[in-house]
Amino acid sequence: MRIGAIEAGGTKFVCGIGNEQGKIEDRVSFPTEQPEQTLGNVISYFRDKQVEAIGIGSFGPINIDPSSPEYGYVTTTPKPGWSGYDFLGTLKNSIDVPFGWDTDVNAAALGEATWGAAKGLDSCVYYTIGTGVGVGVYAEGKLVHGLVHPEGGHILTRRHPEDTFEGACPYHGDCLEGMAAGPAIEKRWKIKGSDIPNDHPAWAIEAFYIGQALAGTILLLSPKKIILGGGVMHQEQLFPLIRAEVRKNLNGYVSHRMVTDSLDEYIVPPGLGENAGLSGALALGIGALGKGA
Ligand code: ADP
Ligand code: ZN
């Protein structure tokens, strides 16, 4: 079986073909430009690929409510040309296959639950800490949509006592994304995150914010696994720092073995590595086919 997958990011699009075992057989990548041009590239890629369905994990915010007239639209992004754009409808008009459509982070959560770090579990939460902070939620065997979709990147966090950075979120200033996404790190320290040494105080402050969000996530959703992806999480020294913050914040209140004794198996990097997003889109495509991704 050949299933198409689209990881639609704000910086780049990745399109690929995979099978129902989650194996990616082909992939291409191109920069995200104006929607007509970008989706033109997507349509040309899939034109002769004979896929049976396509899954899309998209940057957002997007409309994923099938009962809404704007289902499939990108809603309020500052990305030029994309706000109010009928992303899914444009593809449907050109490619006649069933489509799966969800947020990039929900797709990643589904991919991880199907083939990755949360395989066999009926819940997980996927965080990306990259250009922004996004949160995908898989609970009781289903992706969570709710009113719109989870937007956990913009929750408010308590400020680190030594942190005077005003925050970088255009909506909220010092929300989680405003304090902990890649651009916030760069603005606070005036140096790219990838160039900050492992032992720099930046990482303790970074873990302080992510650790709060994760403790809140555990209290609110009680997920069976938390997966942390995105460019900033390439800083592997963050994992033990974040686990220590989670332990400190929960202070023994959640008395499950995973939390008390096995945080290193509970808060983990993506099992699918850099393929988490594309594999997630593939899982959405399989779901669209009704084969139960
Ligand atoms: P996106 O969120 O756009 O899909 P990424 O997940 O790659 O893309 O995140 C990009 C962000 O991550 C940038 O702000 C970049 O500075 C930051 N970043 C990338 N690599 C690293 C690294 N090794 N250490 C710290 N920050 C990084
Ligand atoms: Zn915000």
Coordinates of C-alpha atoms and ligand atoms in Angstrom, one line a residue:
M1 CA 0.0 0.0 0.0
R2 CA 1.3 3.5 -0.8
I3 CA 0.2 6.3 1.5
G4 CA 1.2 9.9 1.1
A5 CA 2.4 12.1 4.0
I6 CA 2.8 15.9 4.3
E7 CA 4.6 17.5 7.2
A8 CA 3.6 21.1 6.7
G9 CA 5.9 23.3 8.7
G10 CA 6.2 27.1 8.9
T11 CA 9.7 26.9 7.5
K12 CA 9.7 23.9 5.3
F13 CA 7.4 21.3 3.9
V14 CA 8.3 17.6 3.8
C15 CA 6.3 15.3 1.5
G16 CA 6.8 11.5 1.4
I17 CA 5.4 8.1 0.6
G18 CA 5.2 5.3 3.1
N19 CA 3.5 2.0 3.8
E20 CA 1.1 0.8 6.5
Q21 CA 4.1 -0.5 8.6
G22 CA 5.3 3.1 8.9
K23 CA 8.2 2.7 6.6
I24 CA 9.0 5.9 4.7
E25 CA 10.0 5.0 1.1
D26 CA 10.5 8.4 -0.4
R27 CA 10.8 12.0 0.8
V28 CA 11.3 15.5 -0.5
S29 CA 11.6 18.8 1.2
F30 CA 11.1 22.4 0.1
P31 CA 10.8 25.8 1.8
T32 CA 7.4 27.1 2.8
E33 CA 6.6 30.0 0.5
Q34 CA 3.3 31.6 -0.5
P35 CA 0.5 29.0 -0.3
E36 CA -0.2 28.7 -4.1
Q37 CA 3.5 28.1 -4.9
T38 CA 4.0 25.7 -1.9
L39 CA 0.9 23.6 -2.6
G40 CA 1.8 23.7 -6.3
N41 CA 5.0 21.9 -5.3
V42 CA 3.0 19.4 -3.2
I43 CA 0.6 18.7 -6.0
S44 CA 3.4 18.1 -8.5
Y45 CA 5.1 15.7 -6.1
F46 CA 2.0 13.6 -5.7
R47 CA 0.8 13.8 -9.3
D48 CA 2.3 10.5 -10.5
K49 CA 2.8 8.7 -7.1
Q50 CA -0.5 6.8 -7.1
V51 CA -1.1 7.1 -3.4
E52 CA -4.3 5.7 -1.8
A53 CA -4.6 8.4 0.8
I54 CA -2.7 11.4 2.1
G55 CA -2.2 12.5 5.7
I56 CA -1.3 16.1 6.6
G57 CA 0.2 17.3 9.8
S58 CA 0.1 21.1 9.6
F59 CA 1.6 24.1 11.4
G60 CA -1.2 26.1 12.8
P61 CA -3.5 27.3 14.1
I62 CA -5.7 25.4 11.7
N63 CA -9.4 24.4 11.6
I64 CA -9.8 20.7 12.3
D65 CA -13.5 20.7 13.0
P66 CA -15.3 18.7 10.3
S67 CA -18.6 20.4 11.0
S68 CA -17.2 23.9 10.3
P69 CA -17.4 25.6 6.9
E70 CA -13.7 26.5 7.4
Y71 CA -12.6 22.9 8.0
G72 CA -9.2 22.5 6.5
Y73 CA -8.3 26.2 6.6
V74 CA -5.2 27.8 8.2
T75 CA -6.7 30.3 10.7
T76 CA -4.7 33.1 12.3
T77 CA -1.0 32.6 11.4
P78 CA 1.2 35.6 10.9
K79 CA 2.8 33.8 8.0
P80 CA 2.2 35.9 4.8
G81 CA -0.6 34.6 2.6
W82 CA -1.6 31.7 4.8
S83 CA -4.0 33.2 7.2
G84 CA -7.6 32.2 6.1
Y85 CA -6.2 29.9 3.4
D86 CA -8.1 26.8 2.4
F87 CA -5.1 24.4 2.6
L88 CA -7.0 21.1 2.6
G89 CA -9.6 22.2 0.0
T90 CA -6.9 23.3 -2.4
L91 CA -5.3 19.8 -2.3
K92 CA -8.6 18.0 -2.5
N93 CA -9.5 19.8 -5.7
S94 CA -6.4 18.5 -7.3
I95 CA -5.8 15.0 -5.8
D96 CA -8.8 12.7 -5.5
V97 CA -7.9 10.5 -2.5
P98 CA -9.1 10.5 1.2
F99 CA -7.2 13.0 3.4
G100 CA -6.2 12.9 7.0
W101 CA -5.8 16.4 8.5
D102 CA -4.5 17.5 11.9
T103 CA -1.9 19.7 13.6
D104 CA 1.7 18.8 13.2
V105 CA 2.1 18.0 16.8
N106 CA -1.1 15.9 17.0
A107 CA 0.3 14.0 14.0
A108 CA 3.6 13.5 15.8
A109 CA 1.8 12.2 18.9
L110 CA -0.1 9.7 16.7
G111 CA 3.1 8.6 14.9
E112 CA 4.8 8.1 18.2
A113 CA 1.8 6.1 19.6
T114 CA 1.7 4.0 16.5
W115 CA 5.3 3.2 15.8
G116 CA 7.5 5.2 18.2
A117 CA 8.3 5.9 21.9
A118 CA 4.6 5.5 23.0
K119 CA 3.9 2.4 20.9
G120 CA 1.3 0.2 22.5
L121 CA 0.1 3.0 24.9
D122 CA -3.3 4.6 24.6
S123 CA -2.0 8.0 25.6
C124 CA 0.9 10.3 25.1
V125 CA 1.7 14.0 24.9
Y126 CA 4.1 15.3 22.2
Y127 CA 5.9 18.6 22.7
T128 CA 7.9 20.3 20.1
I129 CA 10.3 23.0 21.4
G130 CA 11.5 24.6 18.2
T131 CA 10.7 27.9 16.4
G132 CA 7.6 27.8 18.5
V133 CA 6.3 25.5 21.2
G134 CA 3.5 23.1 20.2
V135 CA 1.7 20.3 22.1
G136 CA -0.1 17.3 20.6
V137 CA -2.3 15.2 22.8
Y138 CA -3.3 11.6 22.3
A139 CA -5.7 10.3 25.0
E140 CA -7.8 7.2 25.4
G141 CA -6.7 6.1 22.0
K142 CA -7.7 9.2 20.1
L143 CA -6.2 12.6 19.2
V144 CA -7.6 15.4 21.3
H145 CA -9.2 18.3 19.3
G146 CA -11.7 19.8 21.7
L147 CA -13.0 23.3 20.9
V148 CA -10.2 24.0 18.4
H149 CA -7.0 22.0 19.3
P150 CA -4.6 22.1 22.2
E151 CA -2.4 25.1 22.2
G152 CA -0.2 24.2 25.2
G153 CA 2.7 26.3 23.9
H154 CA 1.1 29.4 25.2
I155 CA 0.3 28.4 28.7
L156 CA 1.6 30.8 31.3
T157 CA 4.5 29.8 33.5
R158 CA 6.0 31.1 36.7
R159 CA 9.1 33.2 36.1
H160 CA 12.6 32.0 37.0
P161 CA 13.8 34.3 39.8
E162 CA 17.0 35.2 37.9
D163 CA 15.4 35.7 34.5
T164 CA 14.7 39.3 33.5
F165 CA 14.0 38.5 29.8
E166 CA 10.6 40.1 28.9
G167 CA 9.5 37.2 26.7
A168 CA 9.2 36.9 22.9
C169 CA 5.6 35.8 22.3
P170 CA 3.8 38.5 20.2
Y171 CA 0.5 37.6 22.0
H172 CA 1.5 37.0 25.6
G173 CA 5.1 38.0 26.1
D174 CA 6.3 35.6 28.7
C175 CA 4.2 32.5 28.1
L176 CA 6.0 29.1 27.7
E177 CA 6.7 29.7 24.0
G178 CA 7.8 33.3 24.7
M179 CA 10.3 32.1 27.3
A180 CA 11.5 28.7 26.0
A181 CA 11.2 28.4 22.2
G182 CA 14.4 28.7 20.1
P183 CA 13.9 32.4 19.2
A184 CA 13.4 33.2 22.9
I185 CA 16.7 31.6 23.8
E186 CA 18.4 33.5 21.1
K187 CA 16.9 36.8 22.1
R188 CA 17.6 36.3 25.8
W189 CA 21.3 35.3 25.4
K190 CA 22.0 37.1 22.1
I191 CA 23.5 33.9 20.7
K192 CA 21.9 31.0 18.8
G193 CA 20.8 28.1 21.0
S194 CA 22.9 25.7 19.0
D195 CA 26.0 27.8 19.8
I196 CA 25.4 27.9 23.6
P197 CA 27.7 25.6 25.5
N198 CA 26.2 22.5 27.3
D199 CA 27.2 23.9 30.8
H200 CA 25.8 27.4 30.3
P201 CA 23.1 28.6 32.8
A202 CA 20.8 29.0 29.8
W203 CA 19.9 25.3 30.0
A204 CA 18.9 25.4 33.7
I205 CA 16.5 28.3 32.9
E206 CA 15.2 26.5 29.8
A207 CA 14.5 23.3 31.9
F208 CA 12.8 25.4 34.6
Y209 CA 10.1 26.5 32.1
I210 CA 9.7 23.2 30.3
G211 CA 9.6 21.4 33.7
Q212 CA 6.7 23.5 34.8
A213 CA 4.8 22.8 31.7
L214 CA 5.4 19.1 32.0
A215 CA 4.4 18.9 35.6
G216 CA 1.2 20.7 34.7
T217 CA 0.6 18.3 31.8
I218 CA 1.0 15.3 34.1
L219 CA -1.4 16.8 36.6
L220 CA -4.0 17.7 33.9
L221 CA -3.9 14.9 31.4
S222 CA -2.0 12.0 33.2
P223 CA -0.4 10.9 29.9
K224 CA 1.4 7.5 29.8
K225 CA 4.4 9.0 28.1
I226 CA 5.7 12.5 27.4
I227 CA 7.8 13.0 24.2
L228 CA 10.0 16.0 23.7
G229 CA 11.0 16.9 20.1
G230 CA 12.0 20.0 18.1
G231 CA 15.3 21.7 17.4
V232 CA 16.0 22.9 21.0
M233 CA 15.7 19.3 22.3
H234 CA 18.8 18.4 20.3
Q235 CA 20.5 19.7 23.5
E236 CA 20.4 16.3 25.2
Q237 CA 21.6 17.7 28.5
L238 CA 18.2 19.2 28.9
F239 CA 16.5 15.9 29.5
P240 CA 17.9 15.2 33.0
L241 CA 17.5 18.9 33.9
I242 CA 13.8 18.8 32.8
R243 CA 13.2 15.5 34.7
A244 CA 14.6 17.0 37.9
E245 CA 12.4 20.1 37.5
V246 CA 9.3 17.9 37.0
R247 CA 10.3 15.9 40.1
K248 CA 10.7 19.1 42.1
N249 CA 7.4 20.6 40.9
L250 CA 5.3 17.5 41.6
N251 CA 7.1 17.0 45.0
G252 CA 5.9 13.4 45.4
Y253 CA 2.2 14.1 44.7
V254 CA 1.7 11.8 41.7
S255 CA 2.5 8.4 43.2
H256 CA 2.9 6.3 40.1
R257 CA 6.1 4.3 39.5
M258 CA 6.7 6.0 36.1
V259 CA 6.8 9.3 37.8
T260 CA 8.5 8.4 41.1
D261 CA 11.1 5.9 39.8
S262 CA 11.2 5.9 36.0
L263 CA 11.2 9.5 34.7
D264 CA 14.0 8.6 32.3
E265 CA 11.6 6.2 30.6
Y266 CA 8.6 8.6 31.0
I267 CA 10.0 11.8 29.6
V268 CA 11.8 10.9 26.4
P269 CA 13.0 12.0 22.9
P270 CA 10.9 10.9 19.9
G271 CA 11.3 7.2 19.2
L272 CA 11.0 8.1 15.5
G273 CA 13.7 10.7 15.7
E274 CA 13.6 13.3 12.9
N275 CA 10.8 11.2 11.2
A276 CA 8.3 11.8 14.0
G277 CA 6.4 14.5 12.0
L278 CA 6.4 12.8 8.6
S279 CA 5.6 9.4 10.1
G280 CA 2.7 11.0 12.0
A281 CA 1.3 12.4 8.8
L282 CA 1.6 8.9 7.4
A283 CA -0.4 7.6 10.3
L284 CA -3.0 10.2 9.7
G285 CA -3.2 9.1 6.0
I286 CA -3.6 5.4 7.1
G287 CA -6.4 6.6 9.4
A288 CA -8.1 8.4 6.6
L289 CA -8.2 5.1 4.6
G290 CA -10.2 3.6 7.4
K291 CA -7.5 1.0 8.1
G292 CA -7.0 2.0 11.7
A293 CA -3.6 3.7 12.1
Ligands
ADP1 P1 10.5 24.2 13.5 O1 10.1 24.5 14.8 O2 10.6 25.5 12.6 O3 9.8 23.1 12.8 P2 13.0 23.1 14.6 O4 12.2 22.1 15.4 O5 14.2 22.6 13.9 O6 12.1 23.8 13.5 O7 13.3 24.3 15.6 C1 14.1 25.4 15.1 C2 14.5 26.2 16.4 O8 15.3 25.3 17.2 C3 15.4 27.4 16.1 O9 15.0 28.5 16.9 C4 16.8 27.0 16.4 O10 17.6 28.1 16.8 C5 16.6 26.0 17.5 N1 17.6 24.9 17.5 C6 17.9 24.1 16.4 N2 18.9 23.3 16.7 C7 19.3 23.6 18.0 C8 20.3 23.1 18.9 N3 21.1 22.1 18.5 N4 20.3 23.6 20.1 C9 19.5 24.6 20.5 N5 18.5 25.1 19.7 C10 18.5 24.7 18.5
ZN2 ZN 2.1 33.0 23.8

